[in-house]
PDB file of C-alpha atoms in Angstrom:
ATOM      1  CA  UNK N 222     -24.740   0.601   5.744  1.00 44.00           C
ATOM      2  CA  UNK N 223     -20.885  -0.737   5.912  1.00 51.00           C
ATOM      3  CA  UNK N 224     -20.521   0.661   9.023  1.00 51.00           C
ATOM      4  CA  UNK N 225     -23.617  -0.266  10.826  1.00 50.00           C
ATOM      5  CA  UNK N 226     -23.455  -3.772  12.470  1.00 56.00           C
ATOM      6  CA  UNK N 227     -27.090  -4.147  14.019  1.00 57.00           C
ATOM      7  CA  UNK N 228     -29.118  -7.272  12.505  1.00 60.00           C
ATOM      8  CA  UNK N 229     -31.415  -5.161  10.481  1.00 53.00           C
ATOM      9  CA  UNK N 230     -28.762  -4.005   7.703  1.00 52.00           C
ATOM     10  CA  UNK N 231     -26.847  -7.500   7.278  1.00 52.00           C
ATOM     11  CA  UNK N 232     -28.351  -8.605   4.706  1.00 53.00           C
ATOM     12  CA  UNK N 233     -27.189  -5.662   2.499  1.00 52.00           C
ATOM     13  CA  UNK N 234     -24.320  -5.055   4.799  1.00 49.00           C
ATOM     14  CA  UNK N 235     -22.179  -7.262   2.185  1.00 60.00           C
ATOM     15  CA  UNK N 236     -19.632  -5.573   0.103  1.00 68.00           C
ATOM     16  CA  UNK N 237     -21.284  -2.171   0.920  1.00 67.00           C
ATOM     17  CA  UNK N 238     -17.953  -0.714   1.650  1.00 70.00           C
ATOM     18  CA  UNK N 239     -16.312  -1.839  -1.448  1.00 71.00           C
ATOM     19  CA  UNK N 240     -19.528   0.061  -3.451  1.00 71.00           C
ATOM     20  CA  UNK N 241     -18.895   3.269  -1.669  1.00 71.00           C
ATOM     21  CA  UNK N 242     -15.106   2.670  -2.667  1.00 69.00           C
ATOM     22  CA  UNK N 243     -15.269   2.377  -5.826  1.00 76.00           C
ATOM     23  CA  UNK N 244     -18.573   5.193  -6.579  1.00 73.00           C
ATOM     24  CA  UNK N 245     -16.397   7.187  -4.357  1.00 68.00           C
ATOM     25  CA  UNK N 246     -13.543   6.646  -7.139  1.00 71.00           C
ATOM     26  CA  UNK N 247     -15.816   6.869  -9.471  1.00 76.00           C
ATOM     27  CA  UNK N 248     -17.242  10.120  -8.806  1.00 71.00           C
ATOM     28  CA  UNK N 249     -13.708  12.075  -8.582  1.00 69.00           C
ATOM     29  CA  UNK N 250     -12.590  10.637 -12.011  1.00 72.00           C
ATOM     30  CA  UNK N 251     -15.607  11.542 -13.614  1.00 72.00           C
ATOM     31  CA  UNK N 252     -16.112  15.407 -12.238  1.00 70.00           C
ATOM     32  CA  UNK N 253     -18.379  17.011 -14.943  1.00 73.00           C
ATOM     33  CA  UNK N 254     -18.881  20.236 -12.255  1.00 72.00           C
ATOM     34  CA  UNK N 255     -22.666  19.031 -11.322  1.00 72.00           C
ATOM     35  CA  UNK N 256     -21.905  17.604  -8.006  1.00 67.00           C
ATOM     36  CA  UNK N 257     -19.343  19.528  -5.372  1.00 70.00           C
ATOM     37  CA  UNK N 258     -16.241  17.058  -4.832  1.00 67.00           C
ATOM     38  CA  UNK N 259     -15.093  18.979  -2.595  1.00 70.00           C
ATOM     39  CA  UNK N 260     -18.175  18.214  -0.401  1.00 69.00           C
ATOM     40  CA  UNK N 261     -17.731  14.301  -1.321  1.00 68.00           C
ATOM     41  CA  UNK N 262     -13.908  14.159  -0.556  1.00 68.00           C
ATOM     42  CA  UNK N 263     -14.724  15.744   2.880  1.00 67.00           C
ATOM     43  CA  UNK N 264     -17.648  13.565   3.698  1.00 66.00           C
ATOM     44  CA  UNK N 265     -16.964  10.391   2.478  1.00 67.00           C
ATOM     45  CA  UNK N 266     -12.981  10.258   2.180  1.00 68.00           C
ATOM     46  CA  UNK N 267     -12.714   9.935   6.088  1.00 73.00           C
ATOM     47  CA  UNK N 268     -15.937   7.358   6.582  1.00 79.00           C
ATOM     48  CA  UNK N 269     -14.501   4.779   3.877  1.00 79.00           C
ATOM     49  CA  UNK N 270     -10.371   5.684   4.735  1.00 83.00           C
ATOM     50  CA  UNK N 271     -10.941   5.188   8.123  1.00 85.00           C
ATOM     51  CA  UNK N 272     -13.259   2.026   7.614  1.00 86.00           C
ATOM     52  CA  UNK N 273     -10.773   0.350   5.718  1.00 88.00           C
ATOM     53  CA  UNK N 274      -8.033   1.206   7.983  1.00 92.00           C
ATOM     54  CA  UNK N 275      -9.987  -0.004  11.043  1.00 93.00           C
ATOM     55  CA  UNK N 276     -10.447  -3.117   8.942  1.00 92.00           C
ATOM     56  CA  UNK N 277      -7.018  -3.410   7.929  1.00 95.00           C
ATOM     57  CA  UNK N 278      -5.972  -3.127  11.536  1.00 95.00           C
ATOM     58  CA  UNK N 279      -8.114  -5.812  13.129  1.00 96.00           C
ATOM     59  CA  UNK N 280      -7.313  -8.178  10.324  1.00 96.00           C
ATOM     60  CA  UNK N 281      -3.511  -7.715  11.019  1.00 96.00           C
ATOM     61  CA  UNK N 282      -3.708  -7.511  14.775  1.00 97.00           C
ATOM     62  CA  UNK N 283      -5.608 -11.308  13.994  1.00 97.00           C
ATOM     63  CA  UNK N 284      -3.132 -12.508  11.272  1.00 97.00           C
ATOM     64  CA  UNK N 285      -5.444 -12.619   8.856  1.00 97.00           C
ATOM     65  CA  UNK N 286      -2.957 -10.674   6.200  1.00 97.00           C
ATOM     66  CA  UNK N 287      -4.640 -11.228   3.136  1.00 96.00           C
ATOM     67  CA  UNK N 288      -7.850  -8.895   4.300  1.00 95.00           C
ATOM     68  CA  UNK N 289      -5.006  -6.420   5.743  1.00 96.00           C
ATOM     69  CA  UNK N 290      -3.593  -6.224   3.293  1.00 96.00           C
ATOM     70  CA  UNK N 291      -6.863  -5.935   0.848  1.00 95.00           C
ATOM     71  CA  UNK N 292      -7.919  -3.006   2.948  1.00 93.00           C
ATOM     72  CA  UNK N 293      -4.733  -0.696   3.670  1.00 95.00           C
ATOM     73  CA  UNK N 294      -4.302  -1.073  -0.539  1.00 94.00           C
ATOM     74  CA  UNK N 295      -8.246   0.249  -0.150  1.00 90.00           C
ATOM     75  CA  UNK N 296      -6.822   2.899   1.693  1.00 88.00           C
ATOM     76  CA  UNK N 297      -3.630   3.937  -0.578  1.00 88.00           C
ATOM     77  CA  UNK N 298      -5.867   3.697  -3.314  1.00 85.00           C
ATOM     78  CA  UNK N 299      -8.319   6.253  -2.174  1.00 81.00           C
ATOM     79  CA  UNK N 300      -5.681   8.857  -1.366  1.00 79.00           C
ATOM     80  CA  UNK N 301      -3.844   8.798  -4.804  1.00 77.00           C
ATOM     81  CA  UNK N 302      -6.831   9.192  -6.775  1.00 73.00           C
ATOM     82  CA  UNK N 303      -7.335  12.551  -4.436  1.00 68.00           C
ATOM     83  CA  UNK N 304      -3.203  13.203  -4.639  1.00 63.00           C
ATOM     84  CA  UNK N 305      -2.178  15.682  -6.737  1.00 54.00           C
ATOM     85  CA  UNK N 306       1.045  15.341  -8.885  1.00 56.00           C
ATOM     86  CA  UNK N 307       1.871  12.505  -6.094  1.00 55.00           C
ATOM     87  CA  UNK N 308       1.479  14.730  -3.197  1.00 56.00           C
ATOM     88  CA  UNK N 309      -0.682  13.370  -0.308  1.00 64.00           C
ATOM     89  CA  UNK N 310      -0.608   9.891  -1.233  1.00 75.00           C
ATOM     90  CA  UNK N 311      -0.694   7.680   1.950  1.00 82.00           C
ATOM     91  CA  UNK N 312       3.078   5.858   2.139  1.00 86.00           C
ATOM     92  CA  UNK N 313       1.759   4.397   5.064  1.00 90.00           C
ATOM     93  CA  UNK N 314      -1.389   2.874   4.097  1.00 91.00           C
ATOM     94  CA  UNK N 315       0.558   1.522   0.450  1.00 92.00           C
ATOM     95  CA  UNK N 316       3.864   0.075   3.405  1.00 94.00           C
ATOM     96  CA  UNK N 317       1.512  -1.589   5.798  1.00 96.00           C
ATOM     97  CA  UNK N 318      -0.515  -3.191   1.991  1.00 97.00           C
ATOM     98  CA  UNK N 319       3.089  -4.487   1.251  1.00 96.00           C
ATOM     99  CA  UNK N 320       4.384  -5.681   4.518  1.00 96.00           C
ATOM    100  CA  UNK N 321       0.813  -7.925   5.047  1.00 97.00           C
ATOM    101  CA  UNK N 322       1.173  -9.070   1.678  1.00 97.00           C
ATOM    102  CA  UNK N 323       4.692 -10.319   2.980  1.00 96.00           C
ATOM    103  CA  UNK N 324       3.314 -11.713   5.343  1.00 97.00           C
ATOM    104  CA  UNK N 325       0.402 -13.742   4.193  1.00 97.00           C
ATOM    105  CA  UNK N 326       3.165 -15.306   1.516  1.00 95.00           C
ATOM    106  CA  UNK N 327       1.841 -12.988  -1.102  1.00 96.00           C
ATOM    107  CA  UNK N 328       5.332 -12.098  -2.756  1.00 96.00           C
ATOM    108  CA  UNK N 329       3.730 -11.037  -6.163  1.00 96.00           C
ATOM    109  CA  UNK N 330       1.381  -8.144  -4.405  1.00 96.00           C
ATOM    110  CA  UNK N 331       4.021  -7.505  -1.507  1.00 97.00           C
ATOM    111  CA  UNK N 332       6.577  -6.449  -4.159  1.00 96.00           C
ATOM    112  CA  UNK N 333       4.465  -4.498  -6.571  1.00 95.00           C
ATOM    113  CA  UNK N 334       3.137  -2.685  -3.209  1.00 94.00           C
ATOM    114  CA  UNK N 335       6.647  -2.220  -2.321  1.00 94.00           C
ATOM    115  CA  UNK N 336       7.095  -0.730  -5.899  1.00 92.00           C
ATOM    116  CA  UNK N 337       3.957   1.731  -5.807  1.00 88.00           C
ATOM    117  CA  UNK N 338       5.662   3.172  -2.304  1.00 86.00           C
ATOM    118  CA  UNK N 339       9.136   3.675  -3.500  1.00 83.00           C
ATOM    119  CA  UNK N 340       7.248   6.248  -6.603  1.00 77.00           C
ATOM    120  CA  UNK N 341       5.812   7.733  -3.600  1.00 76.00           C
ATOM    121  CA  UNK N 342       7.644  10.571  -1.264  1.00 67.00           C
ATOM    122  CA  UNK N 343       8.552   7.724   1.016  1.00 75.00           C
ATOM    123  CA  UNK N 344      12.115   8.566   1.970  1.00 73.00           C
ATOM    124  CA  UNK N 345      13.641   4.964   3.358  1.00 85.00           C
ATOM    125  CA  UNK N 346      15.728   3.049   1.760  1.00 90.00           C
ATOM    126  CA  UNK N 347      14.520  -0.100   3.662  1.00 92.00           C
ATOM    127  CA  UNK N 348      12.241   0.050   0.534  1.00 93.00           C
ATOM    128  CA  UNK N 349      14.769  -1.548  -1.826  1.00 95.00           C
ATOM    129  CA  UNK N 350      15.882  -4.042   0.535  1.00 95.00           C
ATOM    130  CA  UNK N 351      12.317  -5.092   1.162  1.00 95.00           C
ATOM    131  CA  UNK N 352      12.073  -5.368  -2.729  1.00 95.00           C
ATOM    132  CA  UNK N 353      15.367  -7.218  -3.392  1.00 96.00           C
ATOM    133  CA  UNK N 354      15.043  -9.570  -1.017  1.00 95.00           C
ATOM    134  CA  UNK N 355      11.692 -10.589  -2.241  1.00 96.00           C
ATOM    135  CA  UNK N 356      12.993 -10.730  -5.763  1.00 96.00           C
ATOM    136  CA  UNK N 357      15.948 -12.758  -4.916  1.00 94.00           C
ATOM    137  CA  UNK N 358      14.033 -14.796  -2.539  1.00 92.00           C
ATOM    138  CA  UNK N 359      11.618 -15.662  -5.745  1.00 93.00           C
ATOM    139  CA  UNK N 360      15.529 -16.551  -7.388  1.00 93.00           C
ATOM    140  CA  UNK N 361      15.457 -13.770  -9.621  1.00 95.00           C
ATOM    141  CA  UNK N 362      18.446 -12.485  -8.773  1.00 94.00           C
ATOM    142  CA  UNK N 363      19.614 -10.171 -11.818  1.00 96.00           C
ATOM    143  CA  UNK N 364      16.365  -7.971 -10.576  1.00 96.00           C
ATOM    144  CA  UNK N 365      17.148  -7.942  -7.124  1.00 96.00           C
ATOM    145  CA  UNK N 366      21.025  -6.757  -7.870  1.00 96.00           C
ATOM    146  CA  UNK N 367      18.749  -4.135 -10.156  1.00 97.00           C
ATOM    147  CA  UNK N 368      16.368  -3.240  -7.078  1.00 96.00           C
ATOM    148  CA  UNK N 369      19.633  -2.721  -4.761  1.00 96.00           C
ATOM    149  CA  UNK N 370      21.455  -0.354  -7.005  1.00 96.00           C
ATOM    150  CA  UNK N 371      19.366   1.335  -7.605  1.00 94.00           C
ATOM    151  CA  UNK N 372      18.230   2.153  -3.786  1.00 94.00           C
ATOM    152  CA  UNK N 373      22.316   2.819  -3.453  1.00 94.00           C
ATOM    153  CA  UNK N 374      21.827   5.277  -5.550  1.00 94.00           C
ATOM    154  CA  UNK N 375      19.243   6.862  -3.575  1.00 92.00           C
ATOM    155  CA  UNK N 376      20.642   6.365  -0.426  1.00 93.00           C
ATOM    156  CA  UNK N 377      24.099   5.651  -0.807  1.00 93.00           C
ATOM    157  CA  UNK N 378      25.001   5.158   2.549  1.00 91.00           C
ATOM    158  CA  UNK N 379      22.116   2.542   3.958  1.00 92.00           C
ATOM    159  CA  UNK N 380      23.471  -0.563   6.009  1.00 93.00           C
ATOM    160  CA  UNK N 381      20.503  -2.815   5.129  1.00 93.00           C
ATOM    161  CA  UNK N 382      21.247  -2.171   1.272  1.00 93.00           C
ATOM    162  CA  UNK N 383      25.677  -2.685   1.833  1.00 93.00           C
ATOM    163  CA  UNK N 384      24.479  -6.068   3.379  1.00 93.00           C
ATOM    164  CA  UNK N 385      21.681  -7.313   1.797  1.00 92.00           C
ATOM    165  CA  UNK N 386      24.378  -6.946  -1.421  1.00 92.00           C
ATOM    166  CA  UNK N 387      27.409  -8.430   0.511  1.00 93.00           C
ATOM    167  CA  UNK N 388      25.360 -11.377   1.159  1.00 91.00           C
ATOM    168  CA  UNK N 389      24.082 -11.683  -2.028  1.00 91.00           C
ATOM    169  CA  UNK N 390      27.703 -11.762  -3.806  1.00 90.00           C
ATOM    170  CA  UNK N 391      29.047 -14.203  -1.191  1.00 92.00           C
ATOM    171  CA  UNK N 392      25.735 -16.678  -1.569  1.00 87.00           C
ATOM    172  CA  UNK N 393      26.378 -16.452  -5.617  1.00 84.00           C
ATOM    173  CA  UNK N 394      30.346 -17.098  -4.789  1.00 76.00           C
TER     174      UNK N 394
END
């Protein structure tokens, strides 16, 4: 029904996709062994995934950032309730959730975003700059020093993290 765009389905058409999210969800949290998940994660992870992404394409290819970013979190979501111990979460979907949420002046949702894909496998300390600057751009400064030490100590040797702290010291003098 989410996916079908002829007339006679619009009236229901209307947060159909966001059901099938969430009984998607739904029905891997609450495996009792009656239904095969395996079946429903094959099926349905790909039609709702790859709605959302299309979604969350079009609406940043058009600016409209808030719904991008709405629907690559859709996306993220979905894959870490099927990751296992944090393996085969989608970095990508969670960086593309933060980086519209940047964009459409959402710094709350951009940095917790930012957070959920540094606890990811996501190798790139661009990361931490991402989250510092946000934090010191909100003037909460103490957590952005925090945020850039402790991507140094990750990756000791990134440029964007040795400046974004230069210029930091020299703007507090």
């Amino acid at each position: 029904i989410a996916m079908d765009t002829t007339e006679a389905t619009a009236a229901i058409r209307q947060g159909a996709l966001e059901t099938s999210k969430e009984s998607f969800i739904y029905a891997l949290k609450n495996d009792d062994g009656r239904v095969d998940t395996q079946k429903i994660k094959f099926y349905l992870q790909g039609k709702i995934y790859g709605a959302y992404w299309d979604m969350g394409a079009k609406a940043f290819q058009t600016k409209d950032f808030q719904t991008a970013s709405n629907s690559f979190a859709s996306c993220a979501e979905i894959t870490t309730v099927m990751s296992v111990d944090g393996m085969g979460i989608d970095a990508n979907a969670w960086y593309n959730a933060a980086r519209a949420s940047q964009f459409a002046a959402d710094t709350t949702t951009a940095i917790a975003y930012y957070s959920k894909l540094k606890d990811t496998y996501y190798d790139n300390g661009i990361v931490f700059y991402y989250i510092a600057d946000l934090q010191a751009k909100q003037g909460d400064t103490e957590a952005a020093f925090a945020t850039i030490a402790e991507g140094r100590q990750k990756f000791p040797d990134n440029q964007d993290l040795l400046i974004k702290e230069f210029n930091m010291y020299v703007a507090e003098g």
